[in-house]
Tab-separated table of C-alpha atoms and ligand atoms in Angstrom:
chain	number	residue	atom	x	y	z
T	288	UNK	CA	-16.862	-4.443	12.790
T	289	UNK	CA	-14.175	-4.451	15.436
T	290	UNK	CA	-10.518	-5.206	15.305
T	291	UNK	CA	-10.361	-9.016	16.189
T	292	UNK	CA	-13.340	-9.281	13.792
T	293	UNK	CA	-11.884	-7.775	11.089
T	294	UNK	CA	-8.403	-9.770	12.321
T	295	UNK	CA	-9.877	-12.878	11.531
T	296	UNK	CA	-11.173	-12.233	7.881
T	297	UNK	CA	-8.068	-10.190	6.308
T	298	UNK	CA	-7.319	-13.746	4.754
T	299	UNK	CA	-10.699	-14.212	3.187
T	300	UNK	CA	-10.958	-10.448	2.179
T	301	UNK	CA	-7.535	-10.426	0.324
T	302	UNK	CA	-8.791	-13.805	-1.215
T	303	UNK	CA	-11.856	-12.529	-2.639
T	304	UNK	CA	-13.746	-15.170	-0.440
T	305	UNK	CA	-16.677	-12.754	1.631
T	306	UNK	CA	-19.768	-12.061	0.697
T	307	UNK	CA	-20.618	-8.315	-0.294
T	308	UNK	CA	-21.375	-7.211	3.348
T	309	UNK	CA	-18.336	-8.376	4.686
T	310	UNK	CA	-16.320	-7.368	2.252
T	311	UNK	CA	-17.326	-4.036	3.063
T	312	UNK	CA	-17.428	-4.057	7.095
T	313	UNK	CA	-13.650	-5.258	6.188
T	314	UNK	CA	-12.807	-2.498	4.279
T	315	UNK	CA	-14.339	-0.051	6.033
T	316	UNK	CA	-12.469	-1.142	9.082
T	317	UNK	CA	-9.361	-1.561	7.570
T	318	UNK	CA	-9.613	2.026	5.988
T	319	UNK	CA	-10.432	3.704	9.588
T	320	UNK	CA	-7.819	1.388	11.330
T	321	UNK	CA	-3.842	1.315	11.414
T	322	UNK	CA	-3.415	-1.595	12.669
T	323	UNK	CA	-5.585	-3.616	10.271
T	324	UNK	CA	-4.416	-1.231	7.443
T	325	UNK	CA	-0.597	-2.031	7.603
T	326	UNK	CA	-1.840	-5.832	8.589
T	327	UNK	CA	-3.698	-6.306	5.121
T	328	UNK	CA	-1.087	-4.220	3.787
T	329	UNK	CA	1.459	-6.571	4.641
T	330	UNK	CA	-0.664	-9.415	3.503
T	331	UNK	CA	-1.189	-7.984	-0.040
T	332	UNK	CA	2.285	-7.413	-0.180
T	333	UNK	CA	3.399	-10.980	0.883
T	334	UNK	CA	0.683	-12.133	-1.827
T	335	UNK	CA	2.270	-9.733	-4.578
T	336	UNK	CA	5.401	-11.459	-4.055
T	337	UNK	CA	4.390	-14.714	-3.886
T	338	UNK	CA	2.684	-14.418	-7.055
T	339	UNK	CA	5.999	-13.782	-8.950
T	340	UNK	CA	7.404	-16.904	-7.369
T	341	UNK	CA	9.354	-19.073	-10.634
T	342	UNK	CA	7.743	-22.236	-11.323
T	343	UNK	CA	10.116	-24.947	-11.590
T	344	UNK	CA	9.625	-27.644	-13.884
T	345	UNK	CA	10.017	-31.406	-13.754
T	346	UNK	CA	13.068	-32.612	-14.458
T	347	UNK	CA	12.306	-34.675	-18.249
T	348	UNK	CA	13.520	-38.001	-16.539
T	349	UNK	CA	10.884	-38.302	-14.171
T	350	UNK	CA	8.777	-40.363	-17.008
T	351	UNK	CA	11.026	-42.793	-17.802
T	352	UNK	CA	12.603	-43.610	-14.037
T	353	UNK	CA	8.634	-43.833	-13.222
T	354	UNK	CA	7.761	-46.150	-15.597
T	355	UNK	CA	11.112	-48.127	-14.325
T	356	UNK	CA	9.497	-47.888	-10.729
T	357	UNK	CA	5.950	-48.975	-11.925
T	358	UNK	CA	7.865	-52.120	-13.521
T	359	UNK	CA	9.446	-52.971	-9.827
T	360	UNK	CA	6.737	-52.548	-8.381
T	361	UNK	CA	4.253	-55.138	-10.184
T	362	UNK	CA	3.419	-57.699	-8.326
T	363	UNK	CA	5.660	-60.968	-8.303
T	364	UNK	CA	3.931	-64.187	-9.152
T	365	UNK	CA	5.569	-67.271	-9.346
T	366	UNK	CA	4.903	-68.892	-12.721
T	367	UNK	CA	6.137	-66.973	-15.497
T	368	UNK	CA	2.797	-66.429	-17.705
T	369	UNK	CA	0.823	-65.123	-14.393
T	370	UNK	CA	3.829	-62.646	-14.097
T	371	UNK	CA	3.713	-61.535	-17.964
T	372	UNK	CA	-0.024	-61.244	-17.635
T	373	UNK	CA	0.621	-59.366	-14.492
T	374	UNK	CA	2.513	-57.202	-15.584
T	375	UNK	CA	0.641	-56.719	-19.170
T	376	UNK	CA	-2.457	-55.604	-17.118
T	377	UNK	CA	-1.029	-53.636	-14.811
T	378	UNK	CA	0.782	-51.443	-17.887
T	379	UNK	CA	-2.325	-50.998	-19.612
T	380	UNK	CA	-3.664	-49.938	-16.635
T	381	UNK	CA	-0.840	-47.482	-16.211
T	382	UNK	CA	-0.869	-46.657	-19.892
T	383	UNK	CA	-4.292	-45.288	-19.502
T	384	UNK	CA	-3.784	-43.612	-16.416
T	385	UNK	CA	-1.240	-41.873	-18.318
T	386	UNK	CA	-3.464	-41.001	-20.959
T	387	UNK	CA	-6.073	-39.635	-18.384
T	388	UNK	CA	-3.390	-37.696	-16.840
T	389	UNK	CA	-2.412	-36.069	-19.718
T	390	UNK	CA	-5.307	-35.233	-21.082
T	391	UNK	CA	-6.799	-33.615	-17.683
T	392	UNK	CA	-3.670	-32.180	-17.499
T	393	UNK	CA	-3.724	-30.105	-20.769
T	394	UNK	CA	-7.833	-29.913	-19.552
T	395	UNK	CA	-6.564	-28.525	-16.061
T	396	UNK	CA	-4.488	-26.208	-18.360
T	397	UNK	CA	-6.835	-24.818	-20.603
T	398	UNK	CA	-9.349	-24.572	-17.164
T	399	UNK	CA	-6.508	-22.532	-15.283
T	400	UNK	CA	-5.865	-20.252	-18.405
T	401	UNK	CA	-9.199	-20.147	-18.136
T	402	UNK	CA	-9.503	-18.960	-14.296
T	403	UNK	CA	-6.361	-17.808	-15.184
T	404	UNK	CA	-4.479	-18.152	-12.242
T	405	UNK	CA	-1.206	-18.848	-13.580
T	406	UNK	CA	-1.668	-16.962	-17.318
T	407	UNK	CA	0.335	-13.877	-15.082
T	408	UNK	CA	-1.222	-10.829	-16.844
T	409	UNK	CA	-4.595	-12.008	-17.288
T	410	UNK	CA	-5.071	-13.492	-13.695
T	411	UNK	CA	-3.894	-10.499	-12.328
T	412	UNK	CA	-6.247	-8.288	-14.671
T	413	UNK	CA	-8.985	-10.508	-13.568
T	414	UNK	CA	-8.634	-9.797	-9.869
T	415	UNK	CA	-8.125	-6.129	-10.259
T	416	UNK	CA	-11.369	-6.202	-12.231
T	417	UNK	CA	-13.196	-7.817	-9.342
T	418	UNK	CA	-11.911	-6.053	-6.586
T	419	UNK	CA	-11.198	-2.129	-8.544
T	420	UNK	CA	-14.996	-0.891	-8.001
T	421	UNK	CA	-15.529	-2.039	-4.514
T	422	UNK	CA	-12.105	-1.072	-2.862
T	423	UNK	CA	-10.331	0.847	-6.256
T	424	UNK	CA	-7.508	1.991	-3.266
T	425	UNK	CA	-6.208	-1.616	-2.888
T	426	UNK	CA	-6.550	-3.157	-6.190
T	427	UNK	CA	-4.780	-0.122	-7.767
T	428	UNK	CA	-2.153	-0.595	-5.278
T	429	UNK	CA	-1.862	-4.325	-5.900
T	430	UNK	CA	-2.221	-3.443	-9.593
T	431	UNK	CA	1.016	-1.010	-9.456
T	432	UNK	CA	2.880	-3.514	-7.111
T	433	UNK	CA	2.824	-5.925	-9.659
T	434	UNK	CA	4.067	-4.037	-12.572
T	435	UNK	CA	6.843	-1.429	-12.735
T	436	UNK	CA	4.565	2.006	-12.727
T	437	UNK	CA	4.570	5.344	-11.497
T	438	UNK	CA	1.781	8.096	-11.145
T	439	UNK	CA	1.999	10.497	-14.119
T	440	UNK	CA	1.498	14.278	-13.862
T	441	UNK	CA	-1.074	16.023	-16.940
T	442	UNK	CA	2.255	17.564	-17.919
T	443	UNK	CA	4.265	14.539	-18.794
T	444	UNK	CA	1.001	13.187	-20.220
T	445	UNK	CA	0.370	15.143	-22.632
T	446	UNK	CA	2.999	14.300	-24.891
T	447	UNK	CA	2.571	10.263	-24.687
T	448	UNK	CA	-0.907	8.612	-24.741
T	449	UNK	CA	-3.188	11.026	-26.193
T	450	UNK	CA	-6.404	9.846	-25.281
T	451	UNK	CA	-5.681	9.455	-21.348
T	452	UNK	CA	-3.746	12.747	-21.820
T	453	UNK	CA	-7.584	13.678	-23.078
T	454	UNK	CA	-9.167	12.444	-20.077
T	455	UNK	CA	-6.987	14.500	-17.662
T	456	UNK	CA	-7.840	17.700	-19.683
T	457	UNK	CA	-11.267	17.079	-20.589
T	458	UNK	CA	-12.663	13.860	-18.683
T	459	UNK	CA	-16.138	12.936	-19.985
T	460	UNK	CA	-19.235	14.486	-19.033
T	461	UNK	CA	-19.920	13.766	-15.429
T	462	UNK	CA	-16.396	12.314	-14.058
T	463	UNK	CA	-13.387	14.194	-13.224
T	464	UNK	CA	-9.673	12.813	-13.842
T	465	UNK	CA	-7.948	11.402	-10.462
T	466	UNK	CA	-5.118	10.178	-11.652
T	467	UNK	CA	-2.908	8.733	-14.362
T	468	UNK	CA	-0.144	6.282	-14.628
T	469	UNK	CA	2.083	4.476	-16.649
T	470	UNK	CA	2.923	0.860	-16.310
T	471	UNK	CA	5.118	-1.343	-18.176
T	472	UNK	CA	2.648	-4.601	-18.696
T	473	UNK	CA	3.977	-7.711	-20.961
T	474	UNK	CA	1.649	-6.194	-24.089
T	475	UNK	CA	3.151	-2.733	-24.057
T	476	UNK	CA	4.106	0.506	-21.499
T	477	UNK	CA	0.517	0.783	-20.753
T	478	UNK	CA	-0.932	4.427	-19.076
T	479	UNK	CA	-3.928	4.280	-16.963
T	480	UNK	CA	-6.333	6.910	-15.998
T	481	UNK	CA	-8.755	6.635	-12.876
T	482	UNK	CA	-11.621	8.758	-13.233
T	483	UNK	CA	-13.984	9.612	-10.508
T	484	UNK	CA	-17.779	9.804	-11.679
T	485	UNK	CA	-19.640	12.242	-9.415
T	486	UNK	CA	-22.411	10.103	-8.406
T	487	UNK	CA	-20.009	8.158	-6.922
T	488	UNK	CA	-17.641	5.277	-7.719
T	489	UNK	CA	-14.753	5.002	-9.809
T	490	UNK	CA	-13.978	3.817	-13.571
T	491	UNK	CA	-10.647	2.953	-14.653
T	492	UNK	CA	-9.400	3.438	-18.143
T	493	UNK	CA	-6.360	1.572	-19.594
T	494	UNK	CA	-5.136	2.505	-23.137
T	495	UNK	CA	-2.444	-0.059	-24.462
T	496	UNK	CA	0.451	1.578	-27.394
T	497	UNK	CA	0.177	-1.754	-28.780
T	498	UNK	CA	-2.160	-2.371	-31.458
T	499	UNK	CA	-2.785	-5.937	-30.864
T	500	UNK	CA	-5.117	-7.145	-28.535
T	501	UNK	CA	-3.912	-7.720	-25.477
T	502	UNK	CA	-4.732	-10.740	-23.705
T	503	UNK	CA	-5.796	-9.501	-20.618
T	504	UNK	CA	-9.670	-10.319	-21.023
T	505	UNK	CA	-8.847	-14.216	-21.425
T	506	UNK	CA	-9.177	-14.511	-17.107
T	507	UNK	CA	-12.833	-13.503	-17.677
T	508	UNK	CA	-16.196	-14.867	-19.355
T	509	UNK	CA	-16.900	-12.145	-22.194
T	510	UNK	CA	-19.547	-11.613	-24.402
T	511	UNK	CA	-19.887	-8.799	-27.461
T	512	UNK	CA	-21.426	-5.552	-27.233
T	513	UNK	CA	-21.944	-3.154	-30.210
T	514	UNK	CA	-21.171	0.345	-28.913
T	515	UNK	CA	-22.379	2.359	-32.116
T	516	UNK	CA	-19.573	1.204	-34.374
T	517	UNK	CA	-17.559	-0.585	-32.351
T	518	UNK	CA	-17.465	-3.742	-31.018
T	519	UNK	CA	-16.518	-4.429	-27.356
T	520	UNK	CA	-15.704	-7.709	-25.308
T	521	UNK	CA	-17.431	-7.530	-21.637
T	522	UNK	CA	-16.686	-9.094	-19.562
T	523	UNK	CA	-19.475	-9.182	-15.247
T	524	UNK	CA	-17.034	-8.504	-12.555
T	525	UNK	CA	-19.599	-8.548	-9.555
T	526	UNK	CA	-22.234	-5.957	-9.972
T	527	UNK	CA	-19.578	-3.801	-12.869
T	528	UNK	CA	-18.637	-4.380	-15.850
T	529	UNK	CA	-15.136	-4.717	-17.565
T	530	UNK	CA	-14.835	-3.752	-21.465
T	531	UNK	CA	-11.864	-4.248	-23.630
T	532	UNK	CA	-12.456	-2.112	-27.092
T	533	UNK	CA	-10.376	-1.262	-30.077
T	534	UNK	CA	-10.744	2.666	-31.038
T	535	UNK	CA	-9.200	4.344	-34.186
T	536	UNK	CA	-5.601	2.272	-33.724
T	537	UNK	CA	-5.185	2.197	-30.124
T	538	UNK	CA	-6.232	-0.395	-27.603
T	539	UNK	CA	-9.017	0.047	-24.803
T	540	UNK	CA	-9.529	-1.752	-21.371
T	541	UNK	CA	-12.362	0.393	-19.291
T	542	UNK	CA	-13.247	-1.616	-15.606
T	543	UNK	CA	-15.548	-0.777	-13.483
T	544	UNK	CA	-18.416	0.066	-15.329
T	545	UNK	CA	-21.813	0.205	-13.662
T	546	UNK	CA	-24.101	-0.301	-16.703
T	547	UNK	CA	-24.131	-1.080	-20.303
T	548	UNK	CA	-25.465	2.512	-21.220
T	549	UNK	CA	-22.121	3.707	-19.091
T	550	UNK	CA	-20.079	1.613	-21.285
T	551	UNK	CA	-21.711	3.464	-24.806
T	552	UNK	CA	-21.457	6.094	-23.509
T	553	UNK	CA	-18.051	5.943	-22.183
T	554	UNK	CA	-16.917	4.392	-25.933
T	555	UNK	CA	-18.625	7.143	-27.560
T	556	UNK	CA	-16.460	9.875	-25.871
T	557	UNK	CA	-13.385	7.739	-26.402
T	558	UNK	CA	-13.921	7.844	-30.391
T	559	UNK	CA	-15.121	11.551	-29.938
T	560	UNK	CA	-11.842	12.119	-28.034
T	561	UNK	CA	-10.085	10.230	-30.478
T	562	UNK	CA	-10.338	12.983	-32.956
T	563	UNK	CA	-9.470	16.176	-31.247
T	564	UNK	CA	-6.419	14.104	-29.301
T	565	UNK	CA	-5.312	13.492	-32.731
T	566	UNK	CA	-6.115	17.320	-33.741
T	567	UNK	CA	-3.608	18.163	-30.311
T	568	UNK	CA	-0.873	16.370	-31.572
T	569	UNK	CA	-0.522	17.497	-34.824
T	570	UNK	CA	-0.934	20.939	-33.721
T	571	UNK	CA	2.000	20.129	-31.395
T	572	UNK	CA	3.612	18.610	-33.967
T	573	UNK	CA	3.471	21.393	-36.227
F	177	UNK	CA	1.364	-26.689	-17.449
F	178	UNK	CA	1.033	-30.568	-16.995
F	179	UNK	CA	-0.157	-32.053	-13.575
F	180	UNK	CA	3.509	-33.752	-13.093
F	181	UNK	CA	4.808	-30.067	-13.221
F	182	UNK	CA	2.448	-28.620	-11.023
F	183	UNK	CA	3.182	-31.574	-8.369
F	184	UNK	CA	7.073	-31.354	-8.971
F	185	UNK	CA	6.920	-27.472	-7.996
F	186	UNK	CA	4.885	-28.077	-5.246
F	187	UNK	CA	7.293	-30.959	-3.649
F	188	UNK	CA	10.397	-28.818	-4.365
F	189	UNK	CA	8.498	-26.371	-1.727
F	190	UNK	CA	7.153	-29.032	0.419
F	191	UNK	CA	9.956	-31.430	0.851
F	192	UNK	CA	13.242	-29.227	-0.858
F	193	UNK	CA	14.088	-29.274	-4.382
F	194	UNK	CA	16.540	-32.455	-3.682
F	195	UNK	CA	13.649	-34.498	-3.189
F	196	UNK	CA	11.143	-33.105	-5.230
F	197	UNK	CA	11.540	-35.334	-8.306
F	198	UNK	CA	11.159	-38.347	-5.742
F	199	UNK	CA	8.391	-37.439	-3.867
F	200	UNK	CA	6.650	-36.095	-7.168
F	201	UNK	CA	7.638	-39.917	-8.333
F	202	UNK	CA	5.811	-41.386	-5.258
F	203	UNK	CA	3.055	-39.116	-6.185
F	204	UNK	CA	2.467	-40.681	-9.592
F	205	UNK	CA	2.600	-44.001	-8.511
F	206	UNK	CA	-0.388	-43.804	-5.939
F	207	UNK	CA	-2.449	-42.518	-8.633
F	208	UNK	CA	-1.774	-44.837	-10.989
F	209	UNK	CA	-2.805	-47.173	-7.847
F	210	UNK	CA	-5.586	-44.876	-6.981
F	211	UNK	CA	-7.047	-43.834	-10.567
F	212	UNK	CA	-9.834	-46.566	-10.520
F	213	UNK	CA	-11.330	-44.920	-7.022
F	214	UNK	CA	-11.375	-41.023	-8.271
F	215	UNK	CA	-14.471	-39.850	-9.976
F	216	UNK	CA	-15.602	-37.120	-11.504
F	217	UNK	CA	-13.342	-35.178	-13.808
F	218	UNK	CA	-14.243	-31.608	-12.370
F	219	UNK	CA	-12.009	-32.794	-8.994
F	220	UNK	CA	-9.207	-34.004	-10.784
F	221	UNK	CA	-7.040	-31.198	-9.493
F	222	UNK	CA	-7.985	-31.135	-5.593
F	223	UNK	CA	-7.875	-35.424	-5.607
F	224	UNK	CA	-4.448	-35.167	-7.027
F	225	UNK	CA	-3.799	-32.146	-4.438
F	226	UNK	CA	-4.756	-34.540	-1.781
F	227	UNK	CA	-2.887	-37.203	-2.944
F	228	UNK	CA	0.265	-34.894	-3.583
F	229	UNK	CA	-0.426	-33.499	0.129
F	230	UNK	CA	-0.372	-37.237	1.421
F	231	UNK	CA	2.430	-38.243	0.298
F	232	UNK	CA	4.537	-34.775	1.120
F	233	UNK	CA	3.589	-35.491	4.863
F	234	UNK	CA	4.509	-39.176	4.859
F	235	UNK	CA	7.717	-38.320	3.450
F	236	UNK	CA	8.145	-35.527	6.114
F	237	UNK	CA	7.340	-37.742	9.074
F	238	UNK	CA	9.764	-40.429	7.796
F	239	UNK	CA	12.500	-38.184	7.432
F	240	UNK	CA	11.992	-36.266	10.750
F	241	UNK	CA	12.680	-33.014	8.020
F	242	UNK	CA	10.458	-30.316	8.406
F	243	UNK	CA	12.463	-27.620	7.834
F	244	UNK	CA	14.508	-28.051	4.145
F	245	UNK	CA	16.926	-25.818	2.191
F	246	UNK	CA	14.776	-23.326	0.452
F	247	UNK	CA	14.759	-22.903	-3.219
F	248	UNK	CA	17.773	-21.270	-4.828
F	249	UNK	CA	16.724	-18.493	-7.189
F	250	UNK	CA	18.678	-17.869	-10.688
F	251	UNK	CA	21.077	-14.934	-9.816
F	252	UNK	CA	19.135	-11.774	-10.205
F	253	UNK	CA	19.375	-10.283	-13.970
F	254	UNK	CA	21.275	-7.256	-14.318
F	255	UNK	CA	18.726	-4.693	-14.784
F	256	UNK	CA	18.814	-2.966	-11.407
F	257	UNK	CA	15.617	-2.059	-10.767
F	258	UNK	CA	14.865	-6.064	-10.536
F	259	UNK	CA	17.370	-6.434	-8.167
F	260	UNK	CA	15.209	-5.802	-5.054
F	261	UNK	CA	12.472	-7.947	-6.220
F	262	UNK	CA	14.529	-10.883	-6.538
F	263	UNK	CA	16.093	-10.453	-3.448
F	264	UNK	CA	12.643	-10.234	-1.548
F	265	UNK	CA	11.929	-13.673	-3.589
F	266	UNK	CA	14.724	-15.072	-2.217
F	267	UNK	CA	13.499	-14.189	0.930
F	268	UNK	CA	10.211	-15.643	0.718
F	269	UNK	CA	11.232	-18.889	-0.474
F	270	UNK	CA	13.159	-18.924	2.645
F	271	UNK	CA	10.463	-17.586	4.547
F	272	UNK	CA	8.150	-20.693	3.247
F	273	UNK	CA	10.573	-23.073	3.864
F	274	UNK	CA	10.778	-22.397	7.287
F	275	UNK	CA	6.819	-22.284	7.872
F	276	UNK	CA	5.572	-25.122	10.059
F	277	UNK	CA	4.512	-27.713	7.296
F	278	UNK	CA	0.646	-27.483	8.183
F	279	UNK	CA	0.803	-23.892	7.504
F	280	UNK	CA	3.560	-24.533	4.345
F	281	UNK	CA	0.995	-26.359	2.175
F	282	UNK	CA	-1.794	-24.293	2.728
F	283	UNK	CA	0.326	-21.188	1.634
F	284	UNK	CA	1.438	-23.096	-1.199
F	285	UNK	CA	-2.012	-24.227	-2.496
F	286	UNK	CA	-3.215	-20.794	-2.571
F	287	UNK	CA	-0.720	-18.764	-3.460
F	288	UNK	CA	0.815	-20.948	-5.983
F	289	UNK	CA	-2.063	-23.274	-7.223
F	290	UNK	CA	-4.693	-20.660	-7.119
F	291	UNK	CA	-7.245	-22.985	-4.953
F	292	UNK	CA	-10.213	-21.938	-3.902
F	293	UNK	CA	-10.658	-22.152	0.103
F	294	UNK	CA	-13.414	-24.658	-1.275
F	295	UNK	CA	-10.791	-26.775	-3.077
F	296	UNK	CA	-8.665	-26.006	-0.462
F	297	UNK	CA	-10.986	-27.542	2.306
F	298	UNK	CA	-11.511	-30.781	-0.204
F	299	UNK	CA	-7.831	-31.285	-0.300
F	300	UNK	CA	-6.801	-31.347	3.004
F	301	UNK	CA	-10.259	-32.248	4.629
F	302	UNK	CA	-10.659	-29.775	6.696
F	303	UNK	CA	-13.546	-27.091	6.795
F	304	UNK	CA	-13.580	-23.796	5.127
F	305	UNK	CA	-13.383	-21.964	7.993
F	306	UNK	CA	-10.221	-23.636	9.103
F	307	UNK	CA	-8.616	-22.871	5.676
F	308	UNK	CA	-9.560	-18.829	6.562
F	309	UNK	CA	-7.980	-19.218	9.806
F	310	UNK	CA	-4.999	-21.501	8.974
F	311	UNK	CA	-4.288	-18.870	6.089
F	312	UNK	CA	-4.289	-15.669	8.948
F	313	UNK	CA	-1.659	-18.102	10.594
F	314	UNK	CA	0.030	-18.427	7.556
F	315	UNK	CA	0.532	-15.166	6.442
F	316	UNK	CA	1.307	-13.615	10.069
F	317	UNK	CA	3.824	-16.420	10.420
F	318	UNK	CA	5.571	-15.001	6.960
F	319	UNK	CA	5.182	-12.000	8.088
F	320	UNK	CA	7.283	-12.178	11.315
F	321	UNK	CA	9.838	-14.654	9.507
F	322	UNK	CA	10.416	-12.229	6.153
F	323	UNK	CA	10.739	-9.077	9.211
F	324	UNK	CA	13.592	-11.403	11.295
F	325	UNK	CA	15.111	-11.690	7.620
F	326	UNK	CA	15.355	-8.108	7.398
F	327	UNK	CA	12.681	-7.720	4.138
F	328	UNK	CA	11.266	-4.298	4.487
F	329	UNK	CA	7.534	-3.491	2.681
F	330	UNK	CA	7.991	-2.035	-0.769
F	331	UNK	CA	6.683	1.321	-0.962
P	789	ZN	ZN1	-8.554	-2.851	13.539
P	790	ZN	ZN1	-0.860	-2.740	-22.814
């Protein structure tokens, strides 16, 4: 793919609107290429921004001054009854346009929270989960753009989250730890750790100080999974798979698993972990 | 988020918060008109889009306005590391409301509403293509007006 090619489909890659290949001749271009680089760059950046734009609400009055308008505005008649009746039918009709609109709209509502679009953490969560596995570089950037975060050394990790500080140390069998970092999300001060598997790919790993659930799943159609003895929301990004779990007491969102045997066994190691994490800190402790 | 609210904040982007409540007004009316012709409850949103889209165009071409006084964000809260963000928010809201109006709404109905370029393409009748296209003009647009306002690329 050259550069006016690529040019002409930053919008729809940013977007999430190409197919697979594309998607890829995009990124692949964009990756090799300064010019299309700092262009999506800027793009992403603009779209970060715009995301956290306030949404300003109708001012209460506009009911009543529209229900004053709808009254001018029925038509005049010249005997009296016609008008009444006039006017009688044209309120019902209003009154149950009303009613449509406000049922749609709390529809719309639950539809958006749904696609979550405007539910801020979990529209954002969704995205990263559908673009992390394909191009991990830009959705962790948009991901760490959106929150305040920084990258996190092993050192520093260590004595916060103890089962990401366990992945640094001792990933699982067959990945090796990338990175870590910390973000401050609406549930909690979240950490992160990317892990690279070494067939290839890369599986992100958020672990949330909160105990409750967070809602970050909600932008995405889950079912249940029993991983041994616990039981996980997943949720199809594309060809991965995003899993929200609750180990011992801490909270678990893994994206970018490639299969459901990936996700056991990546559960497994997080309740294995669980134990000698806890086994670390008390030795610290002590 | 009701349907009035959603129109209202995209009028006070359209046609400038001093006209929003208006125009949002206006809105309202043609679909109480209009509610007996729209079917199918799945395109609610995208028929009220269009409607909303209508009537922020008519109300641009009768006031010769296309250029309005861009939102006015709260004063930035006082923990400092916000302070840049809400400057570059500022920025963008005067960014948008300097956009040529074509290029305004389709900003808006992505960025804000969360359309689809499919729902996009319904709402202003145009083709999906021409929403991928209008969008590169979009952005590059905001680009070069957020540079001339001096916003720099966070790090
Ligand atoms: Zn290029
Ligand atoms: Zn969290």
């Amino acid at each position: 793919m050259n550069c006016s090619e690529t040019k002409e489909l930053l919008s729809a890659f940013l977007d999430g609107e190409l197919s697979h290949e594309l998607r890829e001749g995009v990124r692949r271009h964009a990756q090799e290429c300064a010019s299309c680089g700092e262009e999506l760059a800027l793009f992403s950046a603009i779209a970060v921004l715009a995301k956290q734009l306030p949404h300003p609400v109708a001012p209460p009055d506009i009911w009543p001054r529209l229900s004053q308008e709808l009254e001018a505005a029925t038509p005049r008649s010249r005997t009296a009854w016609l008008m009444r009746d006039a006017r009688r039918t044209y309120s019902i009709v209003g009154l149950l346009a009303a009613a449509v609109l406000l049922l749609t709209g709390i529809m719309l509502w639950s539809n958006r929270r749904m696609h979550s679009e405007h539910s801020g953490e979990a529209g954002r969560f969704a995205q990263f989960a559908r673009s992390f596995p394909d191009d991990p570089e830009s959705a962790q950037q948009l991901l760490l753009a959106s929150y305040e975060s920084r990258a996190v050394g092993k050192e520093e990790l260590s004595n916060s989250a103890y089962y990401t500080a366990t992945a640094a140390s001792q990933p699982p069998d067959g990945y090796a730890f990338q990175q870590a970092y910390a973000m401050k999300m609406a549930c909690c001060e979240c950490s992160q750790v990317v892990l690279r598997r070494q067939s290839g790919g890369h599986v992100a790993i958020f672990e949330h100080g909160a105990v409750e659930h967070p809602d970050w799943m909600s932008g995405l159609r889950c079912t249940n999974m029993q991983c041994g003895t616990t039981r996980c929301e997943v949720a199809q990004t594309g060809e991965y798979l995003a899993v929200s779990c609750h180990v011992a007491d801490r909270h678990f969102t893994i994206v970018g698993a490639n299969s459901k045997s990936e996700v056991e066994a990546l559960v497994a190691w997080l309740q294995a972990a669980g134990s000698s994490a806890r086994g670390d800190k008390s030795r610290e402790v002590s | 988020m009701l349907c009035a609210d959603r129109v209202y904040r995209h009028m006070v982007r359209m046609v400038g918060v001093q006209h929003a409540a208006d125009v949002t007004q206006q809105v309202f009316l043609r679909v109480f008109e209009k509610i007996n012709t729209f079917r199918g409850l799945a395109r609610f949103e995208t028929w009220l889009f269009r409607l909303a889209a209508n009537e922020a165009y008519q109300y641009l071409r009768r006031e010769k306005r296309w250029k309005h006084r861009p939102l006015e964000l709260e004063p930035a809260d006082q923990r400092s590391s916000h302070t840049d963000s809400e400057e570059s928010k500022q920025l963008l809201e005067d960014a948008i409301g300097q956009l040529d109006v074509e290029l305004r709404s389709i900003f808006l109905l992505r960025e804000v509403e969360g359309l689809s370029y499919q729902e996009i393409a319904e709402v202003l009748k145009v083709p999906e293509g021409t929403v991928a296209s209008r969008l590169n003009r979009a952005r590059r647009e905001l680009r070069t007006l957020l540079s001339d306002l001096g916003w720099e690329l966070p790090q």
